[in-house]
Amino acid sequence: MIFYFSATGNSLEAARTIASVSHDALVDIGRAVKTSRFTFPVEQGTNLGFVVPTYAWSTPRIVDDFVRNLEFTTPNGNPFVPGYSFVILTCGSFVGNAARFLEKLLRKHQGIRLDSTFSIQNVDSCIFLMGPGSPKRQEKLQRSAHSAARAIGYLVDGKRITRQERRTAIGALMSVFTCHENKAVSTKPFSVDGEACIHCGLCEERCPTNTIHLEEGLPVWERGTCTWCMACVQRCPTAAIQYGASTRRRARYTHPILSASPTFHSDAVKQVDMSIPDPEPIVVERWEEPEVEEADFDPPAPGKIGASPKAEDADEGTGEAVPSLRGKH
């Protein structure tokens, strides 16, 4: 089982690529948190993986909350012990101590130790810090990330125990200030252009933490729940949402997999026919037992059993003996 969180599609693509090799089931952390689903039935010895992005050299706040509330149910009722556990971090450059911090959370709240850690570099989606680069550079990074994910998939399938995340000394140093459970995320810089907004409501629908609600068709961000995923900024169809002043001049970025995935395309989901057809009428055929005429039975007189038929019992035209049991015709 692979739990993944993805706002712009990088981690989604990595999770799907790895699962296609390891044949693990996928669970969307964003959808689970949005719908308050934290309990999952598992078999003892099942693989357990996490594929999540790196935010400020640490894990996203939503992933921390998910790990704290996660509950596994096993057939024997004992604590879940995975056969192989791993973490894969997607990033724009390096991950610092994010993998080690997530391992600390898993040990603390789930009693689970990691066997392996990896990182995959892809297009940087932190739009309030930098832009995604040219389309040519994006395509190059996406191809490289896909190849890296396939290679990791074979390592996961073979249950390889290794540490391959790209930490760097600078990343490890920065993680000292960001790798903690109480991550404060400010929603004050969010704003919306009322003229550009088309009141589609996709920002509210796509927000994994239910931070956004609509007032007169415009998004409003509540305090205390945002995870800084920037899905509302990156995926607004008219680029009407901003985070500070820097995002106004930067191009939006989403991985091409989002356009091909109906799971993340609300318009496609709405087109699916979810109506329940009326049941067909049930035809009941009655089986009636045919009438059977009872045969006349004249029991033989006492002492006559086994005796030869008498002359009076013979058929009148043939002289043959006829038994006393005659059916009606």
Coordinates of C-alpha atoms in Angstrom, one line a residue:
M1 CA 0.0 0.0 0.0
I2 CA 1.4 3.4 -1.0
F3 CA 0.1 6.6 0.5
Y4 CA 0.8 9.7 -1.6
F5 CA 0.1 13.4 -1.5
S6 CA 0.2 15.5 -4.6
A7 CA -0.9 19.0 -5.3
T8 CA 0.6 19.6 -8.8
G9 CA 1.1 16.0 -9.9
N10 CA 4.8 15.3 -9.4
S11 CA 4.3 12.9 -6.5
L12 CA 1.2 11.4 -8.2
E13 CA 3.3 10.5 -11.2
A14 CA 6.0 9.0 -9.1
A15 CA 3.6 7.0 -7.0
R16 CA 1.8 5.6 -10.1
T17 CA 5.1 4.7 -11.8
I18 CA 6.4 2.9 -8.7
A19 CA 3.1 1.1 -8.1
S20 CA 3.1 -0.1 -11.7
V21 CA 6.3 -2.0 -10.9
S22 CA 5.7 -3.1 -7.3
H23 CA 1.9 -3.7 -7.8
D24 CA 1.0 -1.9 -4.6
A25 CA -2.4 -0.2 -4.0
L26 CA -2.5 3.6 -4.0
V27 CA -4.2 5.8 -1.4
D28 CA -4.6 9.6 -1.9
I29 CA -3.7 11.3 1.4
G30 CA -5.3 14.6 0.2
R31 CA -8.7 12.9 -0.4
A32 CA -8.4 10.9 2.8
V33 CA -7.9 14.0 4.9
K34 CA -10.6 16.0 3.1
T35 CA -13.1 13.3 3.8
S36 CA -11.7 12.4 7.3
R37 CA -10.8 8.9 6.4
F38 CA -7.9 7.6 8.6
T39 CA -8.7 3.9 9.1
F40 CA -7.4 1.3 6.7
P41 CA -7.7 -2.5 6.8
V42 CA -4.4 -4.2 6.0
E43 CA -2.9 -7.7 6.0
Q44 CA 0.1 -8.3 8.2
G45 CA 3.3 -8.1 6.1
T46 CA 1.9 -5.8 3.5
N47 CA 4.3 -3.2 2.0
L48 CA 3.9 0.3 3.3
G49 CA 5.1 3.3 1.4
F50 CA 4.8 7.1 1.4
V51 CA 5.4 9.3 -1.7
V52 CA 5.1 12.9 -0.7
P53 CA 6.6 16.3 -1.8
T54 CA 9.2 18.3 0.2
Y55 CA 8.1 21.7 1.5
A56 CA 10.8 23.9 2.9
W57 CA 13.2 20.9 3.5
S58 CA 10.5 19.1 5.6
T59 CA 7.2 17.2 5.1
P60 CA 3.9 18.9 4.3
R61 CA 1.7 19.7 7.3
I62 CA -1.1 17.5 5.9
V63 CA 1.2 14.5 5.8
D64 CA 2.2 15.0 9.5
D65 CA -1.5 15.2 10.5
F66 CA -2.3 12.1 8.5
V67 CA 0.5 10.0 10.1
R68 CA -0.7 11.1 13.6
N69 CA -4.3 10.1 12.9
L70 CA -3.6 7.0 10.8
E71 CA -5.0 3.8 12.1
F72 CA -4.5 0.3 10.7
T73 CA -6.8 -2.6 11.4
T74 CA -5.5 -6.1 10.9
P75 CA -7.4 -9.5 10.8
N76 CA -5.7 -10.6 14.1
G77 CA -6.1 -7.3 15.8
N78 CA -2.4 -6.9 16.5
P79 CA -0.4 -3.8 15.6
F80 CA 0.4 -3.6 11.9
V81 CA 3.9 -4.8 11.0
P82 CA 4.7 -4.1 7.3
G83 CA 6.8 -6.5 5.4
Y84 CA 8.8 -3.6 3.8
S85 CA 8.5 0.2 4.5
F86 CA 9.8 3.1 2.5
V87 CA 9.5 6.8 1.9
I88 CA 10.0 8.7 -1.4
L89 CA 10.3 12.4 -1.4
T90 CA 9.8 14.5 -4.5
C91 CA 11.6 17.8 -4.6
G92 CA 12.9 20.7 -6.7
S93 CA 16.5 20.4 -5.5
F94 CA 17.2 18.6 -2.2
V95 CA 15.2 17.2 0.7
G96 CA 17.3 17.9 3.8
N97 CA 16.2 15.8 6.7
A98 CA 12.6 15.4 5.6
A99 CA 12.8 11.6 5.2
R100 CA 14.3 11.3 8.7
F101 CA 11.7 13.5 10.1
L102 CA 8.9 11.4 8.6
E103 CA 10.6 8.3 9.9
K104 CA 10.5 9.9 13.4
L105 CA 6.8 10.5 13.0
L106 CA 6.1 7.0 11.9
R107 CA 8.0 5.5 14.8
K108 CA 6.4 7.8 17.3
H109 CA 2.8 7.5 16.2
Q110 CA 2.7 4.1 14.4
G111 CA 5.6 2.2 15.9
I112 CA 6.9 1.6 12.3
R113 CA 10.5 1.8 11.2
L114 CA 11.6 2.6 7.7
D115 CA 13.6 0.2 5.6
S116 CA 14.5 2.6 2.8
T117 CA 14.4 6.3 1.8
F118 CA 14.6 7.9 -1.6
S119 CA 14.2 11.2 -3.3
I120 CA 13.2 12.2 -6.9
Q121 CA 14.0 15.6 -8.4
N122 CA 11.3 17.2 -10.6
V123 CA 10.0 20.6 -11.5
D124 CA 10.0 22.9 -8.5
S125 CA 6.3 23.9 -7.8
C126 CA 6.9 26.4 -4.9
I127 CA 5.5 29.2 -7.0
F128 CA 5.9 32.0 -4.4
L129 CA 9.7 31.3 -4.4
M130 CA 10.4 30.5 -8.0
G131 CA 8.9 29.8 -11.4
P132 CA 8.8 26.3 -13.1
G133 CA 11.3 27.2 -15.8
S134 CA 10.9 26.8 -19.6
P135 CA 8.7 24.1 -21.0
K136 CA 11.8 22.4 -22.4
R137 CA 13.4 22.3 -19.0
Q138 CA 10.2 21.0 -17.4
E139 CA 9.9 18.2 -20.0
K140 CA 13.5 17.2 -19.3
L141 CA 13.0 17.1 -15.6
Q142 CA 9.8 15.1 -15.9
R143 CA 11.5 12.5 -18.1
S144 CA 14.4 12.2 -15.7
A145 CA 11.9 11.9 -12.7
H146 CA 10.0 9.2 -14.5
S147 CA 13.2 7.2 -15.1
A148 CA 14.2 7.6 -11.5
A149 CA 10.8 6.5 -10.3
R150 CA 10.9 3.3 -12.4
A151 CA 14.4 2.5 -11.0
I152 CA 13.1 3.0 -7.4
G153 CA 10.1 0.9 -8.3
Y154 CA 12.3 -2.1 -9.0
L155 CA 14.2 -1.5 -5.7
V156 CA 10.9 -1.4 -3.8
D157 CA 9.7 -4.5 -5.5
G158 CA 12.9 -6.3 -4.5
K159 CA 12.6 -4.9 -0.9
R160 CA 16.0 -3.3 -1.2
I161 CA 17.2 -1.7 2.1
T162 CA 19.0 1.5 1.2
R163 CA 19.2 5.3 1.9
Q164 CA 19.2 7.3 -1.4
E165 CA 17.6 10.6 -0.6
R166 CA 19.5 13.8 -1.7
R167 CA 20.1 15.6 1.6
T168 CA 23.1 18.0 1.1
A169 CA 24.7 19.9 4.0
I170 CA 22.6 23.0 3.3
G171 CA 19.4 21.1 3.3
A172 CA 20.2 19.3 6.5
L173 CA 21.0 22.7 8.1
M174 CA 17.7 24.3 6.9
S175 CA 15.7 21.3 8.1
V176 CA 16.7 22.2 11.7
F177 CA 14.3 25.1 11.5
T178 CA 11.5 23.4 9.6
C179 CA 11.4 19.7 10.7
H180 CA 8.9 19.9 13.5
E181 CA 5.2 18.9 14.0
N182 CA 3.7 22.3 14.7
K183 CA 4.1 23.9 11.3
A184 CA 2.6 27.4 11.1
V185 CA 1.4 28.3 7.7
S186 CA 0.0 31.9 7.0
T187 CA -3.0 32.4 4.8
K188 CA -2.7 36.2 4.8
P189 CA -0.8 36.4 1.5
F190 CA -3.7 34.7 -0.4
S191 CA -5.8 37.0 -2.5
V192 CA -8.2 36.6 -5.5
D193 CA -8.9 38.9 -8.4
G194 CA -12.6 39.3 -8.4
E195 CA -12.7 40.3 -12.1
A196 CA -10.6 37.3 -13.2
C197 CA -12.4 34.8 -11.0
I198 CA -15.1 32.8 -12.8
H199 CA -16.7 31.4 -9.6
C200 CA -16.1 27.8 -10.7
G201 CA -15.4 26.7 -7.1
L202 CA -12.6 24.4 -8.1
C203 CA -10.3 25.9 -5.5
E204 CA -12.7 24.9 -2.7
E205 CA -13.2 21.5 -4.2
R206 CA -9.4 20.8 -4.7
C207 CA -8.3 22.1 -1.3
P208 CA -7.2 19.0 0.6
T209 CA -7.5 20.6 4.0
N210 CA -10.9 22.3 3.5
T211 CA -9.2 25.6 4.2
I212 CA -11.1 27.3 1.4
H213 CA -14.8 28.2 1.5
L214 CA -16.7 30.4 -0.9
E215 CA -18.4 33.7 0.0
E216 CA -20.5 35.1 -2.9
G217 CA -18.6 32.8 -5.2
L218 CA -15.1 34.0 -4.2
P219 CA -12.6 31.9 -2.2
V220 CA -11.9 32.8 1.5
W221 CA -9.0 31.1 3.3
E222 CA -9.4 30.1 6.9
R223 CA -6.6 30.2 9.3
G224 CA -4.8 27.3 10.9
T225 CA -5.4 24.5 8.4
C226 CA -3.5 25.4 5.2
T227 CA -0.7 23.0 4.2
W228 CA 1.0 25.3 1.7
C229 CA 0.4 23.0 -1.2
M230 CA -0.5 25.9 -3.5
A231 CA -3.0 23.8 -5.5
C232 CA -5.4 26.7 -5.4
V233 CA -2.8 29.0 -7.0
Q234 CA -1.3 26.6 -9.5
R235 CA -4.5 25.1 -10.7
C236 CA -6.9 28.0 -10.9
P237 CA -8.1 28.0 -14.5
T238 CA -7.9 31.8 -14.9
A239 CA -4.8 32.4 -12.6
A240 CA -7.1 34.6 -10.4
I241 CA -5.5 33.4 -7.1
Q242 CA -2.2 34.8 -5.9
Y243 CA 0.0 34.3 -2.9
G244 CA 1.8 37.6 -2.3
A245 CA 2.9 39.8 -5.1
S246 CA 5.6 37.4 -6.6
T247 CA 3.1 34.9 -8.1
R248 CA 1.5 37.5 -10.4
R249 CA 4.4 37.4 -12.8
R250 CA 5.1 33.6 -12.6
A251 CA 3.7 30.9 -14.9
R252 CA 1.6 28.2 -13.3
Y253 CA 2.7 24.6 -13.2
T254 CA 1.0 21.2 -13.2
H255 CA 2.3 17.9 -14.2
P256 CA 0.8 16.6 -17.5
I257 CA -0.5 13.5 -15.6
L258 CA -3.3 15.7 -14.0
S259 CA -4.8 16.4 -17.4
A260 CA -4.9 12.7 -18.1
S261 CA -6.2 11.6 -14.7
P262 CA -10.0 11.8 -14.1
T263 CA -9.3 11.3 -10.4
F264 CA -7.9 14.8 -10.3
H265 CA -10.1 16.4 -12.9
S266 CA -13.3 17.4 -11.3
D267 CA -15.0 18.2 -14.7
A268 CA -14.5 14.6 -15.8
V269 CA -15.7 13.3 -12.5
K270 CA -18.9 15.3 -12.8
Q271 CA -19.6 13.7 -16.2
V272 CA -19.5 10.2 -14.9
D273 CA -23.0 8.8 -14.7
M274 CA -23.5 7.9 -11.0
S275 CA -27.2 7.4 -11.2
I276 CA -28.6 4.0 -10.0
P277 CA -30.8 2.4 -12.7
D278 CA -34.3 1.1 -11.7
P279 CA -34.3 -2.6 -11.0
E280 CA -35.8 -4.9 -13.6
P281 CA -39.1 -6.4 -12.5
I282 CA -38.7 -9.8 -10.9
V283 CA -40.6 -12.6 -12.8
V284 CA -41.8 -15.3 -10.6
E285 CA -42.9 -18.5 -12.3
R286 CA -45.2 -20.8 -10.2
W287 CA -44.7 -24.5 -10.6
E288 CA -47.9 -26.4 -10.1
E289 CA -47.8 -30.1 -9.4
P290 CA -49.8 -32.0 -12.1
E291 CA -52.9 -33.9 -10.9
V292 CA -52.4 -37.6 -10.7
E293 CA -55.5 -39.9 -10.6
E294 CA -55.3 -42.4 -7.9
A295 CA -55.6 -46.0 -8.9
D296 CA -58.2 -48.3 -7.6
F297 CA -56.7 -51.0 -5.4
D298 CA -58.7 -54.0 -4.2
P299 CA -56.7 -55.8 -1.6
P300 CA -56.9 -59.5 -1.9
A301 CA -59.0 -61.4 0.6
P302 CA -57.2 -63.0 3.5
G303 CA -55.6 -66.3 2.7
K304 CA -55.7 -65.5 -1.1
I305 CA -52.3 -63.8 -1.4
G306 CA -50.2 -65.8 -3.9
A307 CA -53.1 -67.8 -5.0
S308 CA -53.9 -68.3 -8.7
P309 CA -56.3 -66.0 -10.3
K310 CA -59.8 -67.3 -10.3
A311 CA -61.8 -67.8 -13.4
E312 CA -64.1 -64.9 -12.5
D313 CA -61.0 -62.6 -12.5
A314 CA -60.3 -63.5 -16.1
D315 CA -61.0 -61.1 -18.9
E316 CA -64.1 -61.9 -20.7
G317 CA -63.0 -62.0 -24.3
T318 CA -59.5 -63.4 -23.9
G319 CA -59.7 -65.6 -20.8
E320 CA -56.5 -64.2 -19.5
A321 CA -56.1 -63.5 -15.9
V322 CA -56.3 -59.8 -14.9
P323 CA -54.8 -58.4 -11.7
S324 CA -57.1 -56.8 -9.3
L325 CA -55.2 -53.4 -9.6
R326 CA -56.7 -51.5 -12.5
G327 CA -55.9 -47.9 -13.5
K328 CA -58.5 -45.6 -14.8
H329 CA -58.1 -44.6 -18.4

